[in-house]
């Protein structure tokens, strides 16, 4: 049976990646004045810089901004102007200031799950930015616990599950990322409900999840969340009775 249900934040409760994608496109336009965008593989170089910096800067808009500045200097061999560096910083600020827009039907889905199960919000990224998004979402009061973690790995999930006085087999996690929201949870013996978003950061596409895994369900919209949790709950009862 399912005792505890976790929800991801970005691109599960509210829209997020689209703002990062827009900033990435604007970054390319800025660099187009300095280099041949087609030959320089700007997106791959930016992604490489972000990957290098994750251990130092973590996730989120501030990390992306620092990585964009670093990549711009590297790609232009230091020629980029201070004015264009400032434009890149403004791009980062625009992500931090974007409005919080909930996915359609997500509030009703969260309320429906909360009526039957204890629920927690588990999200990663910059602390101040994530706290702001939670506050502006209007959903914070629905959750028993809100966890903003530096990495969504098995260790982080195991800690949250233990501190909520349950076990992984009775925990289901809902999110858009197989890498961050599903893979660590099923590694622990929990349940993953994957709700893909229409755009995904390249880093989150790298995972080892088998789509046919018996503890993974895939849904296409927030309205399907309550039924997916009920299916996990039923399967959990069957396992416990076996």
mmCIF file of C-alpha atoms in Angstrom, residues 33-204:
data_model
loop_
_atom_site.group_PDB
_atom_site.id
_atom_site.type_symbol
_atom_site.label_atom_id
_atom_site.label_comp_id
_atom_site.label_asym_id
_atom_site.label_seq_id
_atom_site.Cartn_x
_atom_site.Cartn_y
_atom_site.Cartn_z
ATOM 1 C CA UNK A 33 27.443 38.820 -32.959
ATOM 2 C CA UNK A 34 30.781 37.255 -32.000
ATOM 3 C CA UNK A 35 30.981 33.760 -33.474
ATOM 4 C CA UNK A 36 29.442 31.533 -36.131
ATOM 5 C CA UNK A 37 26.700 29.838 -34.121
ATOM 6 C CA UNK A 38 26.370 26.959 -36.572
ATOM 7 C CA UNK A 39 30.025 25.973 -36.359
ATOM 8 C CA UNK A 40 30.586 26.526 -32.662
ATOM 9 C CA UNK A 41 27.970 24.041 -31.338
ATOM 10 C CA UNK A 42 26.922 26.584 -28.743
ATOM 11 C CA UNK A 43 24.227 24.478 -27.064
ATOM 12 C CA UNK A 44 26.584 21.529 -26.552
ATOM 13 C CA UNK A 45 29.328 23.795 -25.204
ATOM 14 C CA UNK A 46 26.874 25.449 -22.818
ATOM 15 C CA UNK A 47 25.619 22.050 -21.684
ATOM 16 C CA UNK A 48 29.207 20.920 -21.109
ATOM 17 C CA UNK A 49 29.859 24.005 -18.970
ATOM 18 C CA UNK A 50 26.695 23.361 -16.959
ATOM 19 C CA UNK A 51 27.683 19.738 -16.351
ATOM 20 C CA UNK A 52 31.154 20.785 -15.167
ATOM 21 C CA UNK A 53 29.678 23.303 -12.791
ATOM 22 C CA UNK A 54 26.881 21.254 -11.217
ATOM 23 C CA UNK A 55 29.080 20.039 -8.376
ATOM 24 C CA UNK A 56 30.068 23.641 -7.566
ATOM 25 C CA UNK A 57 26.973 25.702 -8.389
ATOM 26 C CA UNK A 58 24.171 23.167 -8.147
ATOM 27 C CA UNK A 59 20.974 23.494 -10.199
ATOM 28 C CA UNK A 60 18.870 26.456 -11.205
ATOM 29 C CA UNK A 61 18.952 29.847 -12.878
ATOM 30 C CA UNK A 62 22.005 31.174 -11.030
ATOM 31 C CA UNK A 63 24.037 28.133 -12.013
ATOM 32 C CA UNK A 64 22.892 28.457 -15.637
ATOM 33 C CA UNK A 65 23.803 32.153 -15.692
ATOM 34 C CA UNK A 66 27.332 31.551 -14.422
ATOM 35 C CA UNK A 67 27.721 28.737 -16.953
ATOM 36 C CA UNK A 68 26.501 30.991 -19.783
ATOM 37 C CA UNK A 69 29.030 33.671 -18.811
ATOM 38 C CA UNK A 70 31.845 31.107 -18.654
ATOM 39 C CA UNK A 71 30.854 29.554 -21.988
ATOM 40 C CA UNK A 72 30.573 32.968 -23.659
ATOM 41 C CA UNK A 73 34.099 33.913 -22.600
ATOM 42 C CA UNK A 74 35.471 30.552 -23.744
ATOM 43 C CA UNK A 75 33.628 30.528 -27.079
ATOM 44 C CA UNK A 76 34.718 34.074 -27.979
ATOM 45 C CA UNK A 77 38.259 33.617 -26.653
ATOM 46 C CA UNK A 78 37.621 36.444 -24.211
ATOM 47 C CA UNK A 79 36.513 38.924 -26.866
ATOM 48 C CA UNK A 80 32.888 39.288 -25.749
ATOM 49 C CA UNK A 81 32.081 42.775 -24.454
ATOM 50 C CA UNK A 82 31.139 43.736 -20.922
ATOM 51 C CA UNK A 83 27.821 44.940 -22.330
ATOM 52 C CA UNK A 84 26.968 41.516 -23.700
ATOM 53 C CA UNK A 85 28.083 39.834 -20.474
ATOM 54 C CA UNK A 86 25.601 42.113 -18.725
ATOM 55 C CA UNK A 87 22.877 41.039 -21.185
ATOM 56 C CA UNK A 88 23.572 37.420 -20.228
ATOM 57 C CA UNK A 89 23.243 38.275 -16.535
ATOM 58 C CA UNK A 90 19.905 39.962 -17.274
ATOM 59 C CA UNK A 91 18.777 36.739 -18.970
ATOM 60 C CA UNK A 92 19.485 34.861 -15.753
ATOM 61 C CA UNK A 93 17.520 37.400 -13.748
ATOM 62 C CA UNK A 94 14.583 37.015 -16.118
ATOM 63 C CA UNK A 95 14.372 33.315 -15.222
ATOM 64 C CA UNK A 96 14.379 34.128 -11.524
ATOM 65 C CA UNK A 97 11.605 36.671 -12.017
ATOM 66 C CA UNK A 98 9.304 34.616 -14.225
ATOM 67 C CA UNK A 99 5.727 34.160 -12.979
ATOM 68 C CA UNK A 100 4.627 30.865 -11.504
ATOM 69 C CA UNK A 101 2.070 29.264 -13.805
ATOM 70 C CA UNK A 102 0.516 26.001 -12.662
ATOM 71 C CA UNK A 103 -0.006 23.125 -15.081
ATOM 72 C CA UNK A 104 -3.674 22.655 -16.043
ATOM 73 C CA UNK A 105 -5.682 20.634 -13.487
ATOM 74 C CA UNK A 106 -2.692 20.165 -11.182
ATOM 75 C CA UNK A 107 -4.277 21.709 -8.094
ATOM 76 C CA UNK A 108 -7.282 19.394 -8.306
ATOM 77 C CA UNK A 109 -4.949 16.423 -8.766
ATOM 78 C CA UNK A 110 -2.835 17.327 -5.735
ATOM 79 C CA UNK A 111 -5.936 17.880 -3.600
ATOM 80 C CA UNK A 112 -7.362 14.520 -4.674
ATOM 81 C CA UNK A 113 -4.178 12.681 -3.715
ATOM 82 C CA UNK A 114 -3.899 14.634 -0.442
ATOM 83 C CA UNK A 115 -7.411 13.517 0.510
ATOM 84 C CA UNK A 116 -6.211 9.894 0.645
ATOM 85 C CA UNK A 117 -2.458 10.028 1.301
ATOM 86 C CA UNK A 118 0.204 12.057 3.054
ATOM 87 C CA UNK A 119 1.972 14.159 0.439
ATOM 88 C CA UNK A 120 5.370 15.844 0.267
ATOM 89 C CA UNK A 121 6.963 18.204 -2.235
ATOM 90 C CA UNK A 122 10.512 17.244 -3.215
ATOM 91 C CA UNK A 123 12.268 19.616 -5.583
ATOM 92 C CA UNK A 124 15.834 20.642 -6.373
ATOM 93 C CA UNK A 125 17.442 23.911 -7.372
ATOM 94 C CA UNK A 126 18.333 27.264 -5.880
ATOM 95 C CA UNK A 127 16.842 27.562 -2.385
ATOM 96 C CA UNK A 128 15.549 31.137 -2.679
ATOM 97 C CA UNK A 129 14.118 30.595 -6.163
ATOM 98 C CA UNK A 130 12.355 27.362 -5.233
ATOM 99 C CA UNK A 131 10.961 28.841 -2.016
ATOM 100 C CA UNK A 132 9.583 31.746 -4.028
ATOM 101 C CA UNK A 133 7.947 29.421 -6.553
ATOM 102 C CA UNK A 134 6.368 27.312 -3.817
ATOM 103 C CA UNK A 135 4.969 30.445 -2.155
ATOM 104 C CA UNK A 136 3.605 31.872 -5.403
ATOM 105 C CA UNK A 137 2.118 28.548 -6.489
ATOM 106 C CA UNK A 138 -0.471 28.618 -3.723
ATOM 107 C CA UNK A 139 0.038 24.871 -3.234
ATOM 108 C CA UNK A 140 2.421 24.910 -0.287
ATOM 109 C CA UNK A 141 -0.234 24.432 2.389
ATOM 110 C CA UNK A 142 -1.352 21.151 0.813
ATOM 111 C CA UNK A 143 1.932 19.415 1.584
ATOM 112 C CA UNK A 144 2.911 17.826 4.865
ATOM 113 C CA UNK A 145 6.533 18.590 4.136
ATOM 114 C CA UNK A 146 8.501 20.618 1.562
ATOM 115 C CA UNK A 147 12.028 19.474 0.729
ATOM 116 C CA UNK A 148 14.368 21.565 -1.453
ATOM 117 C CA UNK A 149 17.411 19.392 -2.022
ATOM 118 C CA UNK A 150 20.741 19.925 -3.781
ATOM 119 C CA UNK A 151 20.433 16.585 -5.629
ATOM 120 C CA UNK A 152 17.528 14.210 -6.113
ATOM 121 C CA UNK A 153 19.383 10.954 -5.638
ATOM 122 C CA UNK A 154 18.668 7.762 -3.728
ATOM 123 C CA UNK A 155 20.322 9.140 -0.598
ATOM 124 C CA UNK A 156 18.077 12.228 -0.532
ATOM 125 C CA UNK A 157 14.922 10.199 -1.115
ATOM 126 C CA UNK A 158 15.904 7.626 1.515
ATOM 127 C CA UNK A 159 16.360 10.407 4.090
ATOM 128 C CA UNK A 160 12.988 12.007 3.349
ATOM 129 C CA UNK A 161 11.183 8.662 3.376
ATOM 130 C CA UNK A 162 12.763 7.678 6.701
ATOM 131 C CA UNK A 163 12.027 11.070 8.290
ATOM 132 C CA UNK A 164 8.397 10.652 7.235
ATOM 133 C CA UNK A 165 8.303 7.350 9.148
ATOM 134 C CA UNK A 166 7.636 5.046 6.234
ATOM 135 C CA UNK A 167 9.546 2.776 3.846
ATOM 136 C CA UNK A 168 10.337 3.003 0.141
ATOM 137 C CA UNK A 169 7.872 0.244 -0.797
ATOM 138 C CA UNK A 170 5.086 2.509 0.482
ATOM 139 C CA UNK A 171 6.287 5.635 -1.312
ATOM 140 C CA UNK A 172 5.340 6.854 -4.799
ATOM 141 C CA UNK A 173 7.033 9.792 -6.544
ATOM 142 C CA UNK A 174 5.428 11.845 -9.306
ATOM 143 C CA UNK A 175 7.543 13.902 -11.704
ATOM 144 C CA UNK A 176 8.557 14.740 -15.240
ATOM 145 C CA UNK A 177 12.148 13.455 -15.022
ATOM 146 C CA UNK A 178 13.005 9.768 -15.223
ATOM 147 C CA UNK A 179 16.516 10.630 -14.039
ATOM 148 C CA UNK A 180 15.578 12.645 -10.957
ATOM 149 C CA UNK A 181 12.028 11.658 -10.043
ATOM 150 C CA UNK A 182 11.814 7.984 -10.941
ATOM 151 C CA UNK A 183 15.167 6.203 -11.178
ATOM 152 C CA UNK A 184 16.397 6.858 -7.587
ATOM 153 C CA UNK A 185 13.002 5.929 -6.148
ATOM 154 C CA UNK A 186 12.666 2.584 -7.907
ATOM 155 C CA UNK A 187 16.295 1.873 -6.971
ATOM 156 C CA UNK A 188 15.139 2.082 -3.360
ATOM 157 C CA UNK A 189 12.105 -0.126 -4.005
ATOM 158 C CA UNK A 190 9.514 2.618 -4.350
ATOM 159 C CA UNK A 191 7.085 3.552 -7.122
ATOM 160 C CA UNK A 192 7.605 6.084 -9.902
ATOM 161 C CA UNK A 193 4.864 7.940 -11.770
ATOM 162 C CA UNK A 194 6.354 9.619 -14.824
ATOM 163 C CA UNK A 195 4.480 12.561 -16.316
ATOM 164 C CA UNK A 196 6.613 13.791 -19.237
ATOM 165 C CA UNK A 197 6.779 17.519 -19.962
ATOM 166 C CA UNK A 198 6.871 18.754 -23.562
ATOM 167 C CA UNK A 199 10.477 19.995 -23.221
ATOM 168 C CA UNK A 200 13.224 18.507 -21.057
ATOM 169 C CA UNK A 201 16.697 19.735 -20.124
ATOM 170 C CA UNK A 202 19.329 17.545 -21.826
ATOM 171 C CA UNK A 203 20.875 16.566 -18.478
ATOM 172 C CA UNK A 204 17.588 15.037 -17.328
#
